[in-house]
PDB file of C-alpha atoms in Angstrom:
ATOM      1  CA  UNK A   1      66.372  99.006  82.193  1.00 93.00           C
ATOM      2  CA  UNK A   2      65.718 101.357  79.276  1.00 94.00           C
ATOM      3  CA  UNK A   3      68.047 104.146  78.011  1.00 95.00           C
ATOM      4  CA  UNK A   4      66.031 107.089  79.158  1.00 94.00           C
ATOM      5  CA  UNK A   5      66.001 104.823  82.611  1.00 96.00           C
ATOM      6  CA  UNK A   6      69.250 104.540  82.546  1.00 97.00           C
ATOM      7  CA  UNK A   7      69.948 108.162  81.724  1.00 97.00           C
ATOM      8  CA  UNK A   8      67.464 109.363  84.727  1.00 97.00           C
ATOM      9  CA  UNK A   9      69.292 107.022  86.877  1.00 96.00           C
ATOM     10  CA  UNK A  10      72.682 108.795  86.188  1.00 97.00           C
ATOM     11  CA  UNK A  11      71.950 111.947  85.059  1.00 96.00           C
ATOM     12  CA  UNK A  12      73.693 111.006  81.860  1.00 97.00           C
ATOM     13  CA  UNK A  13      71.865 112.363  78.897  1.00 97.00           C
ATOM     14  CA  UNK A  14      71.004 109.831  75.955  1.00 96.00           C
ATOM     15  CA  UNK A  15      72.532 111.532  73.580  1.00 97.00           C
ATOM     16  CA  UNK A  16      76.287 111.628  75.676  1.00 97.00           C
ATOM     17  CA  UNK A  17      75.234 107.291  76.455  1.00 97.00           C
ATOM     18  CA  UNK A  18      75.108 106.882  72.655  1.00 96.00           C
ATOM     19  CA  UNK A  19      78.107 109.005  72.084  1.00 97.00           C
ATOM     20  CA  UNK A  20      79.883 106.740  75.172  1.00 97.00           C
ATOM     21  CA  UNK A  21      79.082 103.630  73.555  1.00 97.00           C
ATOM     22  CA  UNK A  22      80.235 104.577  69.781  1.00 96.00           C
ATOM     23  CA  UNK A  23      84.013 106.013  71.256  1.00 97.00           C
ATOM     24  CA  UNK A  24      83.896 102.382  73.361  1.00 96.00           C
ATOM     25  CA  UNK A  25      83.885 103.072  76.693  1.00 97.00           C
ATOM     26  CA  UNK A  26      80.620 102.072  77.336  1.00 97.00           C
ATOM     27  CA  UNK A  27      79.228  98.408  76.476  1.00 95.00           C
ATOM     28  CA  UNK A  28      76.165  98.285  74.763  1.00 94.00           C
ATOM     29  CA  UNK A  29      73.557  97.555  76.107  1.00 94.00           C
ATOM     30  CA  UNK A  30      71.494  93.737  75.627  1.00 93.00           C
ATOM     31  CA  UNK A  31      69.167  94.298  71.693  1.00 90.00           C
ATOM     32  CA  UNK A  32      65.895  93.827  72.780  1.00 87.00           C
ATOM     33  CA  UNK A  33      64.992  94.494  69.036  1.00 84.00           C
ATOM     34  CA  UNK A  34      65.875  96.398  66.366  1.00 77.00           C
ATOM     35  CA  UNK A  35      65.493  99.507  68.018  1.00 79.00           C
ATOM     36  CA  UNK A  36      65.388  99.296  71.944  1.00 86.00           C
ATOM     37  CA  UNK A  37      68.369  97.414  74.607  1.00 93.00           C
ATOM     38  CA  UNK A  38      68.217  96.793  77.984  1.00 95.00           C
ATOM     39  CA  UNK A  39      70.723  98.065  80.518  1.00 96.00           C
ATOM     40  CA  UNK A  40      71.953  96.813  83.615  1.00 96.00           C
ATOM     41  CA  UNK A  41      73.777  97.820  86.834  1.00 96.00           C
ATOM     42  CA  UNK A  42      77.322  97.525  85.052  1.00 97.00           C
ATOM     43  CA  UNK A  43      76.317 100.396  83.028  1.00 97.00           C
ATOM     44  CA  UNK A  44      75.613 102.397  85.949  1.00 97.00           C
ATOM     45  CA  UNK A  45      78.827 101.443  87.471  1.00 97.00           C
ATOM     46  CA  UNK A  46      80.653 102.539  84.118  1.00 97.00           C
ATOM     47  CA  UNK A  47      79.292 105.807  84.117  1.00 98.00           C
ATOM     48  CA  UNK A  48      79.376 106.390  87.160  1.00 97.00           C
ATOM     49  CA  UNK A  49      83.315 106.220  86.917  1.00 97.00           C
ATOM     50  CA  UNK A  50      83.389 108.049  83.526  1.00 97.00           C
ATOM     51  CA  UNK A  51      81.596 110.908  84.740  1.00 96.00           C
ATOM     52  CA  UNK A  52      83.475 110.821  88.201  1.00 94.00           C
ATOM     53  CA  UNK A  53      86.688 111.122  85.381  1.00 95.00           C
ATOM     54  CA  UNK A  54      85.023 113.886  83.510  1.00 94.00           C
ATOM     55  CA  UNK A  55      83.935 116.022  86.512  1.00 91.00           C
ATOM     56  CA  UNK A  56      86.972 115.483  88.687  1.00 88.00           C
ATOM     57  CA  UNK A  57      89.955 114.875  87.300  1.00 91.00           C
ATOM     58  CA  UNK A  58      88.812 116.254  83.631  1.00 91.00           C
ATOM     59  CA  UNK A  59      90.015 113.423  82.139  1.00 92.00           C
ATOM     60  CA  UNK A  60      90.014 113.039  78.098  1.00 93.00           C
ATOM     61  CA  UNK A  61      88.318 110.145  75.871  1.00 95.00           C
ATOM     62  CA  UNK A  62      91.469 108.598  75.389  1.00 94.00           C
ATOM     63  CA  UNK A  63      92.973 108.323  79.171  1.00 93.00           C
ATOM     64  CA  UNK A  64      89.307 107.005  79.795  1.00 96.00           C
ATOM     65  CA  UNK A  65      89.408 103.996  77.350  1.00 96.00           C
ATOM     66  CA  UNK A  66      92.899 103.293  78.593  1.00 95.00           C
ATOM     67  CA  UNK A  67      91.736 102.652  81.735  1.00 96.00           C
ATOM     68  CA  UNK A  68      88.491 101.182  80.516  1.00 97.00           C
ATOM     69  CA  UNK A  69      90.266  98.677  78.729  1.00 96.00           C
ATOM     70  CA  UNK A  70      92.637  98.144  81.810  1.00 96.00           C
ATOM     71  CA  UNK A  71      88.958  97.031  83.978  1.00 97.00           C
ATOM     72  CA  UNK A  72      88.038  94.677  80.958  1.00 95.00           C
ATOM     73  CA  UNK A  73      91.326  92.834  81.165  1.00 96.00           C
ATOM     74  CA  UNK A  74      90.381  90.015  83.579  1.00 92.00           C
ATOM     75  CA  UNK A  75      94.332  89.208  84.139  1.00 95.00           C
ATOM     76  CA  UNK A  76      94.871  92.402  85.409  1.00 94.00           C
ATOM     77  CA  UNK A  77      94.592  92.121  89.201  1.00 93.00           C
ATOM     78  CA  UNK A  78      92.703  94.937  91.967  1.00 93.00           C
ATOM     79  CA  UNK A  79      95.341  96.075  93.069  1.00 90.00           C
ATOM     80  CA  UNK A  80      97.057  96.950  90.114  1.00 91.00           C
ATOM     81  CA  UNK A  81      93.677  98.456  88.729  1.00 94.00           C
ATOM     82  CA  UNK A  82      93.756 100.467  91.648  1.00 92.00           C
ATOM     83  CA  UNK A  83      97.480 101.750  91.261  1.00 90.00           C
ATOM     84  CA  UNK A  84      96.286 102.805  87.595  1.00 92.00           C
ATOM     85  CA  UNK A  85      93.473 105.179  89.134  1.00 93.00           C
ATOM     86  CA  UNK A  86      96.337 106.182  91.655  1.00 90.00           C
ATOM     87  CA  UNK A  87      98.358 107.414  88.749  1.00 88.00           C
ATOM     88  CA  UNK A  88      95.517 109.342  86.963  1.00 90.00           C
ATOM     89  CA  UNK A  89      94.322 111.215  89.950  1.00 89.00           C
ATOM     90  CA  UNK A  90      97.965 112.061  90.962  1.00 87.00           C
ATOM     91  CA  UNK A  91      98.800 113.200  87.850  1.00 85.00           C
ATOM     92  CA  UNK A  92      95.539 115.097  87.349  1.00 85.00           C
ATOM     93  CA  UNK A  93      96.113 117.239  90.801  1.00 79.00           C
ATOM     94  CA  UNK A  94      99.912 118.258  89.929  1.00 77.00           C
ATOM     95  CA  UNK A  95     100.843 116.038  92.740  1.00 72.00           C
ATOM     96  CA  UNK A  96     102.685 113.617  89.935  1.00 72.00           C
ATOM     97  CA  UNK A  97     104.566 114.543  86.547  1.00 70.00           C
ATOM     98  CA  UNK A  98     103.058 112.527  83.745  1.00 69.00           C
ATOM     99  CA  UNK A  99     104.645 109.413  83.383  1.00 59.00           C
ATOM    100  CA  UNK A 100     107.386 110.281  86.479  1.00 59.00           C
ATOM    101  CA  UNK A 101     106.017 106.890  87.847  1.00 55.00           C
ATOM    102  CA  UNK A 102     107.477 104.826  84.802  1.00 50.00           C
ATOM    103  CA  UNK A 103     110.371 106.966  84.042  1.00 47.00           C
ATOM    104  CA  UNK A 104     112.879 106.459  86.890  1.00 51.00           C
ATOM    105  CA  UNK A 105     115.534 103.848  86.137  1.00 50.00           C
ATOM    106  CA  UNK A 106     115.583 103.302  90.357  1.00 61.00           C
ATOM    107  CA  UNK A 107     115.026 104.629  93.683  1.00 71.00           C
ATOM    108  CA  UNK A 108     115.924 108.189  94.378  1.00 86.00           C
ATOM    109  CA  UNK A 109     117.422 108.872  98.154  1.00 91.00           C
ATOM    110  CA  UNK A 110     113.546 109.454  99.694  1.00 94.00           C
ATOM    111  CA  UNK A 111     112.314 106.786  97.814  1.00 95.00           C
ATOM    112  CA  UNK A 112     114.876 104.848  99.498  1.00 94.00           C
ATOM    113  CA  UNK A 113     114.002 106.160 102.436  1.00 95.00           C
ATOM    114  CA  UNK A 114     110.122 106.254 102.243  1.00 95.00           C
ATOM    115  CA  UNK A 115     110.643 101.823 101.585  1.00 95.00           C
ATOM    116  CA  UNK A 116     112.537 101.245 104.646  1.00 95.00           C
ATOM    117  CA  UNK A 117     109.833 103.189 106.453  1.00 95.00           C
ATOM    118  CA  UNK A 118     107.347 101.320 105.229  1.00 95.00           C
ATOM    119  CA  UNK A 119     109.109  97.883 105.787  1.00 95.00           C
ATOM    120  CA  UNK A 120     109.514  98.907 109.331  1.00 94.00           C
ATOM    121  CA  UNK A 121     105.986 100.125 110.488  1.00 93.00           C
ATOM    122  CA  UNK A 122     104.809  96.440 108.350  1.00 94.00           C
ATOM    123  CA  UNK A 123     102.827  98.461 105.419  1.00 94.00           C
ATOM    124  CA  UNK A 124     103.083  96.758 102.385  1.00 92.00           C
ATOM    125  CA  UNK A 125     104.969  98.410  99.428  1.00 91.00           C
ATOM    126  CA  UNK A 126     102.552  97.726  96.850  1.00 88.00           C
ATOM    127  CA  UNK A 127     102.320 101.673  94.715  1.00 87.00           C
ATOM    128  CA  UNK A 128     105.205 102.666  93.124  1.00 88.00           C
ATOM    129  CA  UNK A 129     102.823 105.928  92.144  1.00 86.00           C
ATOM    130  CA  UNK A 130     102.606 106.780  95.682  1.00 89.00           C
ATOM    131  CA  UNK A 131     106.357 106.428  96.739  1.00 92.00           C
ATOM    132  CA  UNK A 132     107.181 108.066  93.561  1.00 90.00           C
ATOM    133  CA  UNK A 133     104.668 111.384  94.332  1.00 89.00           C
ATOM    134  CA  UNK A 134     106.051 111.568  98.159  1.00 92.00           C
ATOM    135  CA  UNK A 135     109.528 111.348  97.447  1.00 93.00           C
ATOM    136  CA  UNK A 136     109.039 114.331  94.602  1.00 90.00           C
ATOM    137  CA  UNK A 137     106.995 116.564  97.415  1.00 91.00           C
ATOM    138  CA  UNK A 138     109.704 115.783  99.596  1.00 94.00           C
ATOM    139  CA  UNK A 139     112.729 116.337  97.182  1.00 93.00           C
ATOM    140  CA  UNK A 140     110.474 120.147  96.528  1.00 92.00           C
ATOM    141  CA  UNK A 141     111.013 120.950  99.863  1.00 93.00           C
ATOM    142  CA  UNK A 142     114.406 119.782 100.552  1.00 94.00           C
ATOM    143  CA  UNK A 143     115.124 122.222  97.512  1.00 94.00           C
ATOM    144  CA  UNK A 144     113.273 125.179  99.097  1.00 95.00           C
ATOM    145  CA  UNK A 145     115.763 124.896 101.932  1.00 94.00           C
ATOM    146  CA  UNK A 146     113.477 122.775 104.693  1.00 93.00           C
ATOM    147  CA  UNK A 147     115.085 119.999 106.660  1.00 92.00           C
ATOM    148  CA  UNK A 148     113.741 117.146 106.125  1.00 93.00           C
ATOM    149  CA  UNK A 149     114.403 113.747 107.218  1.00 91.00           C
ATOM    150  CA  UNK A 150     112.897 110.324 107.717  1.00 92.00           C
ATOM    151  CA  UNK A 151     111.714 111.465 110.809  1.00 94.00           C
ATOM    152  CA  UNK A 152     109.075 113.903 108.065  1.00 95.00           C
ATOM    153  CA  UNK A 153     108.374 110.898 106.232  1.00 96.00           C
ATOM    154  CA  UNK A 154     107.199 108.289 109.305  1.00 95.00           C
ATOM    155  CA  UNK A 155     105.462 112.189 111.425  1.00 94.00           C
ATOM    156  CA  UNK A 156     103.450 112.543 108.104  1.00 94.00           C
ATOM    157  CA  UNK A 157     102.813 109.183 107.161  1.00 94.00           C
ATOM    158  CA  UNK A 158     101.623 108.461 111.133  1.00 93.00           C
ATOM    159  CA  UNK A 159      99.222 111.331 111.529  1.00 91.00           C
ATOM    160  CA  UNK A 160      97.387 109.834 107.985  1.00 91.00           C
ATOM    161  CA  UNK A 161      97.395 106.031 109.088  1.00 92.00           C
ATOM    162  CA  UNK A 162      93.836 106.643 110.356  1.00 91.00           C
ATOM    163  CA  UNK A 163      92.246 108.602 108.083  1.00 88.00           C
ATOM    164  CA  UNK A 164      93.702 106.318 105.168  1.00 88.00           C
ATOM    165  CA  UNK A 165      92.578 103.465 107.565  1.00 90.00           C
ATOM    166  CA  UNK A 166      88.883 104.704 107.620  1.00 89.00           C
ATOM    167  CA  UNK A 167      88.947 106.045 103.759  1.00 85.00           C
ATOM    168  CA  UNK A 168      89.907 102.868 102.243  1.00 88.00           C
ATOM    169  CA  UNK A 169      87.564 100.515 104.456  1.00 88.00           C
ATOM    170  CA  UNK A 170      84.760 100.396 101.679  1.00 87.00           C
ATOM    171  CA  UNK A 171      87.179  99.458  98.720  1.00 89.00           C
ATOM    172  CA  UNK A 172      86.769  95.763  99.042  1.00 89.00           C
ATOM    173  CA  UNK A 173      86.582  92.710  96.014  1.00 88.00           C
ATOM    174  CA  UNK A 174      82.550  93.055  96.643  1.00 92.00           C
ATOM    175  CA  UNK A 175      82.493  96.093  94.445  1.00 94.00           C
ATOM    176  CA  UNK A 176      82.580  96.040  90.838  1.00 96.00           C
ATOM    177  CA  UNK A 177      85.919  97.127  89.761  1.00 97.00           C
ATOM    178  CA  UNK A 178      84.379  99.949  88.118  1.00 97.00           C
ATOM    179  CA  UNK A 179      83.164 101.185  91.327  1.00 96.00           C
ATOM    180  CA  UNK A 180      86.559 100.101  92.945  1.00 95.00           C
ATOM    181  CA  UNK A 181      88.264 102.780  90.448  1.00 95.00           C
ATOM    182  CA  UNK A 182      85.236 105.493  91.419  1.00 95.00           C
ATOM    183  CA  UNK A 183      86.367 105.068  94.929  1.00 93.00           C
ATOM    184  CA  UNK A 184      89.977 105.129  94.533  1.00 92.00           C
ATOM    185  CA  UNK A 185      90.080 108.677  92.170  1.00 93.00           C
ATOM    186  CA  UNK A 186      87.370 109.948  94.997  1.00 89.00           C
ATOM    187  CA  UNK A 187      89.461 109.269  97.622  1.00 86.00           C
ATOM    188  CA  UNK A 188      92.237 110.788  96.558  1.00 87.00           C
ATOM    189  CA  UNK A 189      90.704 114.027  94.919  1.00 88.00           C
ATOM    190  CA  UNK A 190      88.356 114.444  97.510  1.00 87.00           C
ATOM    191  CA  UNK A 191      89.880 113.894 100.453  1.00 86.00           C
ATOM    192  CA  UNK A 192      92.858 115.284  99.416  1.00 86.00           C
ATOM    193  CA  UNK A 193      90.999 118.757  99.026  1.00 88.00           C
ATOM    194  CA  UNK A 194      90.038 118.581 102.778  1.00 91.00           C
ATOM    195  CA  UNK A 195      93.324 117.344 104.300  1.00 89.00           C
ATOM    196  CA  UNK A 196      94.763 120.768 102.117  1.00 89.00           C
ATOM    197  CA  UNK A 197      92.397 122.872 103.834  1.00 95.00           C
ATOM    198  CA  UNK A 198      92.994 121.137 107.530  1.00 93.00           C
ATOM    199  CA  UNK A 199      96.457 121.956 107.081  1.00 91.00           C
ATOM    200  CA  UNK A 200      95.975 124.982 106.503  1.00 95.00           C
ATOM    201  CA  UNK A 201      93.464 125.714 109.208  1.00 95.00           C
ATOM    202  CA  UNK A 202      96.324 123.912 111.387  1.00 93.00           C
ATOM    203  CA  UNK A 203      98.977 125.828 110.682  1.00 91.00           C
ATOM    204  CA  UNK A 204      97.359 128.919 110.413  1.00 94.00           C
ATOM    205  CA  UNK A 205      96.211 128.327 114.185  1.00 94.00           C
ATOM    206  CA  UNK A 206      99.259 127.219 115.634  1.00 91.00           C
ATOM    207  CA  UNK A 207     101.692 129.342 114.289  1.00 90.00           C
ATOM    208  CA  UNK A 208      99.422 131.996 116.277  1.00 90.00           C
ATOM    209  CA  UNK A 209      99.829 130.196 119.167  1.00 88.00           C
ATOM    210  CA  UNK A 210     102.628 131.157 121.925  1.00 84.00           C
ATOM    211  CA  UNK A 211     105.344 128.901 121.818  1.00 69.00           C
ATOM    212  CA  UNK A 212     108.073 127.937 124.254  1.00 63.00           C
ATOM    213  CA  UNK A 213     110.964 126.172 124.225  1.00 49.00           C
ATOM    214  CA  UNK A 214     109.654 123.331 125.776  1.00 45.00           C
ATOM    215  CA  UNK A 215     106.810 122.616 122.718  1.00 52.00           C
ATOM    216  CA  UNK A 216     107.369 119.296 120.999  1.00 53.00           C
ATOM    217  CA  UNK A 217     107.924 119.725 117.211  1.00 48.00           C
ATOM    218  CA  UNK A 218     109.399 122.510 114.778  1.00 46.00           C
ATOM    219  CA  UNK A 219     110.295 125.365 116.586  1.00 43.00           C
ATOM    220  CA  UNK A 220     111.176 127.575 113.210  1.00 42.00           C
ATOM    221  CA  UNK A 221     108.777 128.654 110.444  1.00 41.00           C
ATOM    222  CA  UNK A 222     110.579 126.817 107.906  1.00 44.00           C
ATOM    223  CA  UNK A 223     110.605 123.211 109.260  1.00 49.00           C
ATOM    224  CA  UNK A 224     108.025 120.483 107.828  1.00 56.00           C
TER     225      UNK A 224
END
């Protein structure tokens, strides 16, 4: 396809494709001659990704190419791609300190904790990044005087084993890994924007609600 094909196609303007391309985290496209290339799906995949980074998590040029170069490199595997995006989106909705997930020496006491729960409901512990950003939320609220427990970590990671379940059922291998990343920083912004406003719809309504002493679950204002 042409550049002003491309650019209707995306709703990228020409001028911010040619800027893309010079700063290198677009490919060029195929020279067709001296003055015209051809473009193809990949370059809708990249920008699709770049301006998912742009638009949601506000992402610079330079934490862009880092993670365009980390797609390029062939030897990097999915899954690790997908831990990178992980970090990013984290990171970009305060969930995550910048560079928390590569500073710690070793496993804090929830991190601990959050592993053997995972070894014992079968999930694989594949994201450092993720165990890293729970264990932080939970150490915030252990200082803000709520109990919590590893019975917090298996209630909360239980009630999100389905929606995770249904979210992450269209990241396969099929996709280009460019739309692999799109999916991943999506998922996390996205969705993590509507399970914020369910819980707070959720607790708004229930802590309205009469309660007895017979109610499973907290029974004070301050328990999680």
């Amino acid at each position: 396809m042409k550049l002003s094909t491309l650019a209707q196609e995306t709703g990228v303007s020409t001028a911010s494709i040619k800027y893309y391309i010079h700063v290198g985290i677009l490919p060029p496209g195929r020279k067709r001659n001296a003055t015209t290339a051809d473009y193809a799906p990949a370059h809708v995949d990249r920008l699709a990704l770049i301006t998912c980074l742009r638009r949601e998590l506000g992402s610079s040029i330079g934490s862009i190419t880092a993670l365009t170069r980390a797609i390029d490199d062939e030897s990097l595997e999915n899954i690790d791609l997908m831990g990178i995006c992980q970090q990013l989106a984290l990171e970009a909705s305060n969930a995550l300190s910048p560079g928390t997930a590569s500073a710690r020496p070793g496993d804090s006491d929830f991190e601990h904790d959050i592993r053997n729960v995972l070894k014992e409901l079968g999930w694989p512990d594949i994201s450092p990044t993720a165990v890293t950003s729970m264990a932080a939320a939970l150490e915030g609220l252990s200082a803000s005087g709520y109990p919590v427990g590893r019975d917090t970590i298996i209630r909360h990671v239980q009630a999100l084993a389905g929606v995770a379940a249904r979210n992450t059922a269209p990241i396969t291998d099929a996709l280009s890994r460019d739309r692999i990343c799109v999916e991943v920083i999506r998922g996390i912004t996205m969705h993590n924007r509507l399970l914020l406003a369910t819980s707070a719809l959720a607790h708004a309504s229930l802590s309205a609600m009469p309660r007895t002493s017979h109610e499973n679950g907290p029974q004070t204002t301050n328990s999680v």
